[in-house]
mmCIF file of C-alpha atoms (C1' of nucleotides) in Angstrom:
data_model
loop_
_atom_site.group_PDB
_atom_site.id
_atom_site.type_symbol
_atom_site.label_atom_id
_atom_site.label_comp_id
_atom_site.label_asym_id
_atom_site.label_seq_id
_atom_site.Cartn_x
_atom_site.Cartn_y
_atom_site.Cartn_z
ATOM 1 C CA UNK O 136 -22.838 35.931 10.491
ATOM 2 C CA UNK O 137 -22.498 32.404 9.372
ATOM 3 C CA UNK O 138 -21.721 30.536 6.203
ATOM 4 C CA UNK O 139 -24.691 28.320 5.396
ATOM 5 C CA UNK O 140 -24.589 24.547 5.449
ATOM 6 C CA UNK O 141 -25.461 24.738 1.803
ATOM 7 C CA UNK O 142 -22.185 26.433 0.999
ATOM 8 C CA UNK O 143 -20.271 24.164 3.305
ATOM 9 C CA UNK O 144 -21.780 21.100 1.651
ATOM 10 C CA UNK O 145 -21.153 22.590 -1.764
ATOM 11 C CA UNK O 146 -17.480 23.077 -1.034
ATOM 12 C CA UNK O 147 -17.130 19.567 0.313
ATOM 13 C CA UNK O 148 -18.872 18.177 -2.732
ATOM 14 C CA UNK O 149 -16.568 20.038 -5.076
ATOM 15 C CA UNK O 150 -13.602 18.794 -3.100
ATOM 16 C CA UNK O 151 -14.695 15.175 -3.647
ATOM 17 C CA UNK O 152 -15.169 15.725 -7.353
ATOM 18 C CA UNK O 153 -11.741 17.318 -7.565
ATOM 19 C CA UNK O 154 -10.173 14.291 -5.937
ATOM 20 C CA UNK O 155 -11.470 11.987 -8.623
ATOM 21 C CA UNK O 156 -10.813 11.813 -12.355
ATOM 22 C CA UNK O 157 -14.022 9.869 -12.973
ATOM 23 C CA UNK O 158 -17.601 10.965 -12.769
ATOM 24 C CA UNK O 159 -18.925 10.412 -9.278
ATOM 25 C CA UNK O 160 -22.580 9.806 -8.575
ATOM 26 C CA UNK O 161 -24.274 12.128 -6.232
ATOM 27 C CA UNK O 162 -24.927 9.227 -3.929
ATOM 28 C CA UNK O 163 -21.230 8.423 -3.704
ATOM 29 C CA UNK O 164 -20.397 11.993 -2.829
ATOM 30 C CA UNK O 165 -23.220 12.175 -0.319
ATOM 31 C CA UNK O 166 -22.004 9.040 1.413
ATOM 32 C CA UNK O 167 -18.398 10.162 1.574
ATOM 33 C CA UNK O 168 -19.413 13.464 3.067
ATOM 34 C CA UNK O 169 -22.361 12.202 5.113
ATOM 35 C CA UNK O 170 -24.767 14.663 3.575
ATOM 36 C CA UNK O 171 -28.407 14.061 2.712
ATOM 37 C CA UNK O 172 -28.406 13.037 -0.977
ATOM 38 C CA UNK O 173 -31.656 14.846 -1.661
ATOM 39 C CA UNK O 174 -30.260 18.084 -0.374
ATOM 40 C CA UNK O 175 -26.882 17.660 -2.000
ATOM 41 C CA UNK O 176 -28.587 17.163 -5.321
ATOM 42 C CA UNK O 177 -30.197 20.559 -5.111
ATOM 43 C CA UNK O 178 -26.836 22.058 -4.378
ATOM 44 C CA UNK O 179 -25.165 20.306 -7.305
ATOM 45 C CA UNK O 180 -27.904 21.553 -9.596
ATOM 46 C CA UNK O 181 -27.017 25.088 -8.564
ATOM 47 C CA UNK O 182 -23.321 24.456 -8.938
ATOM 48 C CA UNK O 183 -23.992 23.138 -12.404
ATOM 49 C CA UNK O 184 -25.911 26.261 -13.366
ATOM 50 C CA UNK O 185 -22.985 28.286 -12.075
ATOM 51 C CA UNK O 186 -20.706 26.321 -14.380
ATOM 52 C CA UNK O 187 -18.482 24.633 -11.815
ATOM 53 C CA UNK O 188 -19.816 21.170 -12.419
ATOM 54 C CA UNK O 189 -20.980 19.065 -15.364
ATOM 55 C CA UNK O 190 -23.253 16.034 -15.272
ATOM 56 C CA UNK O 191 -23.993 12.852 -17.175
ATOM 57 C CA UNK O 192 -27.318 11.060 -16.878
ATOM 58 C CA UNK O 193 -28.072 7.379 -16.896
ATOM 59 C CA UNK O 194 -26.033 4.450 -15.595
ATOM 60 C CA UNK O 195 -22.361 5.247 -15.153
ATOM 61 C CA UNK O 196 -23.369 8.881 -15.071
ATOM 62 C CA UNK O 197 -22.691 11.345 -12.305
ATOM 63 C CA UNK O 198 -20.966 14.635 -11.723
ATOM 64 C CA UNK O 199 -17.508 15.952 -12.451
ATOM 65 C CA UNK O 200 -15.787 19.309 -12.225
ATOM 66 C CA UNK O 201 -16.333 21.456 -15.285
ATOM 67 C CA UNK O 202 -13.404 23.719 -14.459
ATOM 68 C CA UNK O 203 -9.895 23.274 -13.217
ATOM 69 C CA UNK O 204 -9.916 23.117 -9.417
ATOM 70 C CA UNK O 205 -7.462 26.000 -9.178
ATOM 71 C CA UNK O 206 -9.931 28.193 -11.026
ATOM 72 C CA UNK O 207 -12.731 27.689 -8.523
ATOM 73 C CA UNK O 208 -12.343 29.779 -5.410
ATOM 74 C CA UNK O 209 -14.449 30.138 -2.331
ATOM 75 C CA UNK O 210 -15.752 33.541 -3.249
ATOM 76 C CA UNK O 211 -17.221 32.149 -6.458
ATOM 77 C CA UNK O 212 -18.786 29.231 -4.643
ATOM 78 C CA UNK O 213 -20.327 31.392 -1.965
ATOM 79 C CA UNK O 214 -21.582 33.906 -4.476
ATOM 80 C CA UNK O 215 -23.439 31.196 -6.335
ATOM 81 C CA UNK O 216 -24.911 29.493 -3.261
ATOM 82 C CA UNK O 217 -25.500 32.237 -0.704
ATOM 83 C CA UNK O 218 -28.485 34.506 -1.093
ATOM 84 C CA UNK O 219 -26.250 37.521 -0.728
ATOM 85 C CA UNK O 220 -22.596 37.364 0.043
ATOM 86 C CA UNK O 221 -21.832 40.832 1.337
ATOM 87 C CA UNK O 222 -21.479 41.258 5.082
ATOM 88 C CA UNK O 223 -24.059 44.052 5.247
ATOM 89 C CA UNK O 224 -26.836 44.949 2.859
ATOM 90 C CA UNK O 225 -26.014 48.620 2.914
ATOM 91 C CA UNK O 226 -23.267 47.907 0.414
ATOM 92 C CA UNK O 227 -25.272 46.662 -2.552
ATOM 93 C CA UNK O 228 -28.786 47.737 -1.780
ATOM 94 C CA UNK O 229 -29.479 51.396 -1.852
ATOM 95 C CA UNK O 230 -29.606 52.546 1.718
ATOM 96 C CA UNK O 231 -30.679 56.146 1.651
ATOM 97 C CA UNK O 232 -28.409 56.889 4.576
ATOM 98 C CA UNK O 233 -25.362 55.645 2.722
ATOM 99 C CA UNK O 234 -23.929 59.034 1.843
ATOM 100 C CA UNK O 235 -23.778 60.238 5.424
ATOM 101 C CA UNK O 236 -23.637 56.957 7.306
ATOM 102 C CA UNK O 237 -20.525 57.068 9.464
ATOM 103 C CA UNK O 238 -19.898 53.339 9.329
ATOM 104 C CA UNK O 239 -20.604 52.569 5.680
ATOM 105 C CA UNK O 240 -16.994 53.076 4.511
ATOM 106 C CA UNK O 241 -15.789 50.760 7.253
ATOM 107 C CA UNK O 242 -18.197 48.028 6.226
ATOM 108 C CA UNK O 243 -17.222 48.443 2.633
ATOM 109 C CA UNK O 244 -13.530 48.047 3.359
ATOM 110 C CA UNK O 245 -14.079 45.037 5.592
ATOM 111 C CA UNK O 246 -16.270 43.424 2.981
ATOM 112 C CA UNK O 247 -13.531 43.816 0.385
ATOM 113 C CA UNK O 248 -10.917 42.392 2.685
ATOM 114 C CA UNK O 249 -12.996 39.331 3.449
ATOM 115 C CA UNK O 250 -13.742 38.744 -0.208
ATOM 116 C CA UNK O 251 -10.046 38.933 -1.027
ATOM 117 C CA UNK O 252 -9.376 36.258 1.544
ATOM 118 C CA UNK O 253 -12.082 34.087 0.044
ATOM 119 C CA UNK O 254 -10.494 34.365 -3.372
ATOM 120 C CA UNK O 255 -7.271 32.878 -2.072
ATOM 121 C CA UNK O 256 -8.980 29.645 -1.102
ATOM 122 C CA UNK O 257 -9.404 27.401 -4.126
ATOM 123 C CA UNK O 258 -10.706 23.872 -4.484
ATOM 124 C CA UNK O 259 -7.207 22.864 -5.544
ATOM 125 C CA UNK O 260 -5.637 24.366 -2.453
ATOM 126 C CA UNK O 261 -7.883 22.210 -0.312
ATOM 127 C CA UNK O 262 -7.138 19.087 -2.323
ATOM 128 C CA UNK O 263 -3.404 19.752 -2.023
ATOM 129 C CA UNK O 264 -3.665 20.150 1.727
ATOM 130 C CA UNK O 265 -5.223 16.701 1.971
ATOM 131 C CA UNK O 266 -2.548 14.734 0.194
ATOM 132 C CA UNK G 230 -23.343 35.229 5.741
ATOM 133 C CA UNK G 231 -24.446 38.542 6.971
ATOM 134 C CA UNK G 232 -23.852 40.773 9.934
ATOM 135 C CA UNK G 233 -27.188 41.319 11.657
ATOM 136 C CA UNK G 234 -28.961 44.654 11.839
ATOM 137 C CA UNK G 235 -28.635 44.331 15.564
ATOM 138 C CA UNK G 236 -24.861 44.489 15.357
ATOM 139 C CA UNK G 237 -24.969 47.238 12.780
ATOM 140 C CA UNK G 238 -27.281 49.297 14.983
ATOM 141 C CA UNK G 239 -25.150 48.535 17.989
ATOM 142 C CA UNK G 240 -22.028 49.827 16.307
ATOM 143 C CA UNK G 241 -23.784 52.969 15.156
ATOM 144 C CA UNK G 242 -25.112 53.547 18.645
ATOM 145 C CA UNK G 243 -21.669 53.200 20.162
ATOM 146 C CA UNK G 244 -20.318 55.585 17.572
ATOM 147 C CA UNK G 245 -22.824 58.244 18.636
ATOM 148 C CA UNK G 246 -21.975 57.799 22.290
ATOM 149 C CA UNK G 247 -18.300 58.070 21.484
ATOM 150 C CA UNK G 248 -18.870 61.357 19.691
ATOM 151 C CA UNK G 249 -20.366 62.928 22.793
ATOM 152 C CA UNK G 250 -18.915 63.655 26.206
ATOM 153 C CA UNK G 251 -22.369 63.833 27.802
ATOM 154 C CA UNK G 252 -24.876 61.132 28.460
ATOM 155 C CA UNK G 253 -27.178 60.741 25.495
ATOM 156 C CA UNK G 254 -30.706 59.463 25.815
ATOM 157 C CA UNK G 255 -31.608 56.437 23.839
ATOM 158 C CA UNK G 256 -34.180 58.515 22.007
ATOM 159 C CA UNK G 257 -31.534 60.969 20.865
ATOM 160 C CA UNK G 258 -29.336 58.212 19.557
ATOM 161 C CA UNK G 259 -32.263 56.518 17.860
ATOM 162 C CA UNK G 260 -33.220 59.722 16.116
ATOM 163 C CA UNK G 261 -29.718 60.480 14.933
ATOM 164 C CA UNK G 262 -29.362 56.991 13.530
ATOM 165 C CA UNK G 263 -32.958 56.535 12.411
ATOM 166 C CA UNK G 264 -33.377 53.329 14.350
ATOM 167 C CA UNK G 265 -36.501 52.166 16.186
ATOM 168 C CA UNK G 266 -36.033 53.325 19.803
ATOM 169 C CA UNK G 267 -37.687 50.212 21.185
ATOM 170 C CA UNK G 268 -35.280 47.982 19.370
ATOM 171 C CA UNK G 269 -32.243 50.088 20.092
ATOM 172 C CA UNK G 270 -33.052 49.926 23.758
ATOM 173 C CA UNK G 271 -32.806 46.166 23.760
ATOM 174 C CA UNK G 272 -29.461 46.446 22.056
ATOM 175 C CA UNK G 273 -28.149 48.979 24.554
ATOM 176 C CA UNK G 274 -29.225 46.725 27.395
ATOM 177 C CA UNK G 275 -27.048 43.991 25.925
ATOM 178 C CA UNK G 276 -24.158 46.363 25.367
ATOM 179 C CA UNK G 277 -24.441 47.416 28.969
ATOM 180 C CA UNK G 278 -24.290 43.817 30.174
ATOM 181 C CA UNK G 279 -21.209 43.379 28.026
ATOM 182 C CA UNK G 280 -19.640 46.356 29.766
ATOM 183 C CA UNK G 281 -19.272 48.722 26.832
ATOM 184 C CA UNK G 282 -21.910 51.144 28.014
ATOM 185 C CA UNK G 283 -23.112 52.607 31.292
ATOM 186 C CA UNK G 284 -26.485 54.155 31.989
ATOM 187 C CA UNK G 285 -28.124 56.700 34.243
ATOM 188 C CA UNK G 286 -31.847 56.657 34.988
ATOM 189 C CA UNK G 287 -34.229 59.515 35.474
ATOM 190 C CA UNK G 288 -34.285 62.959 33.870
ATOM 191 C CA UNK G 289 -30.959 64.022 32.391
ATOM 192 C CA UNK G 290 -30.058 60.362 32.362
ATOM 193 C CA UNK G 291 -29.068 58.322 29.341
ATOM 194 C CA UNK G 292 -26.192 56.246 28.093
ATOM 195 C CA UNK G 293 -22.483 56.816 27.772
ATOM 196 C CA UNK G 294 -19.478 54.704 26.890
ATOM 197 C CA UNK G 295 -18.099 52.766 29.818
ATOM 198 C CA UNK G 296 -14.766 52.138 28.092
ATOM 199 C CA UNK G 297 -12.369 54.160 26.013
ATOM 200 C CA UNK G 298 -13.474 54.024 22.376
ATOM 201 C CA UNK G 299 -10.093 52.671 21.287
ATOM 202 C CA UNK G 300 -10.618 49.690 23.570
ATOM 203 C CA UNK G 301 -13.863 48.613 21.930
ATOM 204 C CA UNK G 302 -13.342 46.775 18.696
ATOM 205 C CA UNK G 303 -15.748 45.230 16.262
ATOM 206 C CA UNK G 304 -14.944 41.690 17.246
ATOM 207 C CA UNK G 305 -15.988 42.417 20.822
ATOM 208 C CA UNK G 306 -19.195 44.080 19.697
ATOM 209 C CA UNK G 307 -20.135 41.257 17.378
ATOM 210 C CA UNK G 308 -19.308 38.633 19.949
ATOM 211 C CA UNK G 309 -21.680 40.233 22.409
ATOM 212 C CA UNK G 310 -24.545 40.804 19.971
ATOM 213 C CA UNK G 311 -24.368 37.938 17.464
ATOM 214 C CA UNK G 312 -25.671 34.551 18.501
ATOM 215 C CA UNK G 313 -22.441 32.952 17.342
ATOM 216 C CA UNK G 314 -19.680 34.801 15.624
ATOM 217 C CA UNK G 315 -17.724 32.062 13.938
ATOM 218 C CA UNK G 316 -18.210 31.591 10.212
ATOM 219 C CA UNK G 317 -19.056 27.902 10.524
ATOM 220 C CA UNK G 318 -20.331 25.949 13.505
ATOM 221 C CA UNK G 319 -17.860 23.144 12.969
ATOM 222 C CA UNK G 320 -15.255 25.267 14.697
ATOM 223 C CA UNK G 321 -16.745 25.558 18.175
ATOM 224 C CA UNK G 322 -19.373 22.887 18.303
ATOM 225 C CA UNK G 323 -18.189 19.357 18.284
ATOM 226 C CA UNK G 324 -18.669 18.051 14.782
ATOM 227 C CA UNK G 325 -17.816 14.402 14.905
ATOM 228 C CA UNK G 326 -16.322 14.643 11.442
ATOM 229 C CA UNK G 327 -13.888 17.326 12.494
ATOM 230 C CA UNK G 328 -10.822 15.133 12.738
ATOM 231 C CA UNK G 329 -11.053 13.899 9.174
ATOM 232 C CA UNK G 330 -13.017 16.706 7.566
ATOM 233 C CA UNK G 331 -10.946 17.967 4.643
ATOM 234 C CA UNK G 332 -12.177 21.527 4.866
ATOM 235 C CA UNK G 333 -12.187 22.098 8.625
ATOM 236 C CA UNK G 334 -8.624 23.485 8.753
ATOM 237 C CA UNK G 335 -9.442 25.893 5.967
ATOM 238 C CA UNK G 336 -12.503 27.202 7.775
ATOM 239 C CA UNK G 337 -10.550 27.555 10.941
ATOM 240 C CA UNK G 338 -7.850 29.631 9.295
ATOM 241 C CA UNK G 339 -10.338 31.841 7.504
ATOM 242 C CA UNK G 340 -12.260 32.380 10.701
ATOM 243 C CA UNK G 341 -9.106 33.528 12.455
ATOM 244 C CA UNK G 342 -8.206 35.883 9.653
ATOM 245 C CA UNK G 343 -11.614 37.506 9.683
ATOM 246 C CA UNK G 344 -11.558 37.914 13.442
ATOM 247 C CA UNK G 345 -8.167 39.585 13.232
ATOM 248 C CA UNK G 346 -9.570 42.062 10.763
ATOM 249 C CA UNK G 347 -12.473 42.764 13.083
ATOM 250 C CA UNK G 348 -10.111 43.525 15.932
ATOM 251 C CA UNK G 349 -8.488 46.296 13.932
ATOM 252 C CA UNK G 350 -11.727 48.210 13.681
ATOM 253 C CA UNK G 351 -12.370 50.176 16.856
ATOM 254 C CA UNK G 352 -15.080 52.645 17.780
ATOM 255 C CA UNK G 353 -12.368 55.279 17.940
ATOM 256 C CA UNK G 354 -11.133 54.529 14.451
ATOM 257 C CA UNK G 355 -14.631 55.181 13.132
ATOM 258 C CA UNK G 356 -14.974 58.397 15.096
ATOM 259 C CA UNK G 357 -11.616 59.594 13.789
ATOM 260 C CA UNK G 358 -12.609 58.860 10.207
ATOM 261 C CA UNK G 359 -15.641 61.096 10.623
ATOM 262 C CA UNK G 360 -13.901 64.256 11.750
ATOM 263 C "C1'" DA J 105 -45.200 64.999 43.405
ATOM 264 C "C1'" DA J 106 -44.442 64.614 38.728
ATOM 265 C "C1'" DA J 107 -42.112 63.716 34.784
ATOM 266 C "C1'" DA J 108 -38.296 61.774 32.366
ATOM 267 C "C1'" DA J 109 -35.638 58.549 31.628
ATOM 268 C "C1'" DA J 110 -33.887 53.507 31.785
ATOM 269 C "C1'" DC J 111 -35.434 48.675 32.571
ATOM 270 C "C1'" DC J 112 -37.963 44.264 31.679
ATOM 271 C "C1'" DG J 113 -40.470 40.445 29.651
ATOM 272 C "C1'" DA J 114 -43.620 38.688 26.559
ATOM 273 C "C1'" DC J 115 -45.313 38.640 22.168
ATOM 274 C "C1'" DT J 116 -45.393 38.599 16.734
ATOM 275 C "C1'" DG J 117 -44.521 38.506 11.786
ATOM 276 C "C1'" DT J 118 -41.193 37.339 8.294
ATOM 277 C "C1'" DA J 119 -37.749 35.070 5.823
ATOM 278 C "C1'" DA J 120 -34.060 32.017 5.193
ATOM 279 C "C1'" DC J 121 -32.333 27.636 6.170
ATOM 280 C "C1'" DA J 122 -32.227 22.783 5.769
ATOM 281 C "C1'" DC J 123 -34.181 19.644 4.285
ATOM 282 C "C1'" DT J 124 -37.991 15.901 2.196
ATOM 283 C "C1'" DC J 125 -40.691 13.752 -1.239
ATOM 284 C "C1'" DG J 126 -42.837 12.278 -5.468
ATOM 285 C "C1'" DG J 127 -42.400 12.101 -9.831
ATOM 286 C "C1'" DT J 128 -39.993 12.828 -14.791
ATOM 287 C "C1'" DA J 129 -36.319 12.597 -18.364
ATOM 288 C "C1'" DT J 130 -32.271 10.551 -20.108
ATOM 289 C "C1'" DT J 131 -29.034 7.006 -21.252
ATOM 290 C "C1'" DA J 132 -25.810 3.005 -20.706
ATOM 291 C "C1'" DT J 133 -26.081 -1.824 -20.700
ATOM 292 C "C1'" DG J 134 -27.892 -6.924 -21.158
ATOM 293 C "C1'" DC P 27 -35.571 -3.067 -27.006
ATOM 294 C "C1'" DA P 28 -36.379 -3.210 -22.027
ATOM 295 C "C1'" DT P 29 -34.773 -2.050 -17.749
ATOM 296 C "C1'" DA P 30 -32.509 0.031 -14.339
ATOM 297 C "C1'" DA P 31 -29.596 3.658 -12.918
ATOM 298 C "C1'" DT P 32 -28.854 7.959 -12.821
ATOM 299 C "C1'" DA P 33 -29.687 13.085 -13.060
ATOM 300 C "C1'" DC P 34 -33.492 16.565 -13.064
ATOM 301 C "C1'" DC P 35 -37.475 19.250 -11.228
ATOM 302 C "C1'" DG P 36 -40.878 21.554 -8.323
ATOM 303 C "C1'" DA P 37 -43.627 21.751 -4.470
ATOM 304 C "C1'" DG P 38 -44.045 21.395 0.359
ATOM 305 C "C1'" DT P 39 -42.527 21.632 5.569
ATOM 306 C "C1'" DG P 40 -40.621 22.349 10.172
ATOM 307 C "C1'" DT P 41 -37.366 25.191 12.670
ATOM 308 C "C1'" DT P 42 -34.857 29.004 13.900
ATOM 309 C "C1'" DA P 43 -33.003 33.623 14.121
ATOM 310 C "C1'" DC P 44 -33.999 38.129 13.013
ATOM 311 C "C1'" DA P 45 -36.235 42.429 13.681
ATOM 312 C "C1'" DG P 46 -38.998 44.416 15.743
ATOM 313 C "C1'" DT P 47 -43.451 45.970 19.018
ATOM 314 C "C1'" DC P 48 -45.857 46.821 23.198
ATOM 315 C "C1'" DG P 49 -47.286 47.478 27.948
ATOM 316 C "C1'" DG P 50 -45.910 48.109 32.121
ATOM 317 C "C1'" DT P 51 -42.180 48.957 36.197
ATOM 318 C "C1'" DT P 52 -38.366 51.227 38.524
ATOM 319 C "C1'" DT P 53 -35.329 54.875 39.387
ATOM 320 C "C1'" DT P 54 -33.989 59.602 39.848
ATOM 321 C "C1'" DT P 55 -33.937 64.480 38.942
ATOM 322 C "C1'" DT P 56 -36.281 68.756 39.531
#
DNA sequence: AAAAAACCGACTGTAACACTCGGTATTATG
DNA sequence: CATAATACCGAGTGTTACAGTCGGTTTTTT
């Protein structure tokens, strides 16, 4: 039950982009956050596909947020980077026991509660905390 | 970010024990919950070491709860069965960035909130829901 | 004595994680 | 127009936890 490094790195990367008005190169972000640039690049590619980030190639290129930082919350980030966000598979995948499983409703409620908490954490809220 | 099958099976096993006043054999529990008996046994051994369950050998032996079902909550179960319960490692393990990591406080708060939710879910509460 | 249970340790296959690397495409700048 | 800086892409790799399986041992009831 752990949030992957990938998601952790992704959040930290987004935080750095949110701090800056300019495009930042991946290398700059990687250095600030002490993350392997090669790996961070993969993550940014995914974040770009998810629409959180935009890029510019060539010299003076880099990455910048494609959305307002208050619009990007942790649930969205995790849903784009984690293989499967829900706490247990029995929620999305069709477990044939689901109708009579005594714990399924409990898992479902917990899952909702956690996701609600994740929605309250935005990139902006983290930036604001670090002023 | 997923709760392991091990923990899910463990919870379901405890639920079955809580339902019954008698000792249940592992095989009975495994059949009711459609879990591999061999695997469930390993889990029960761990639950016994954690003090949630007691066992009796020989014919008419089996397992029973060693604590009142309202005293066993999901946080306790997960902490005994999951390798490491916290959402991110940076909380327990000593990440050298922790003092200046911009997201560490956020993770820490979220982790606490989730654990509080887990404490509210007891074996008894699940039994009661299924009456 | 025999059978029914729990107990124990070693082993195995799979999949996700956390990268790494080599090369390609694009574009600002001199 | 050439070059260098950047993003882009796909394939490959080592490690670890998960999710079991299996064979045998010990205990205890009947």
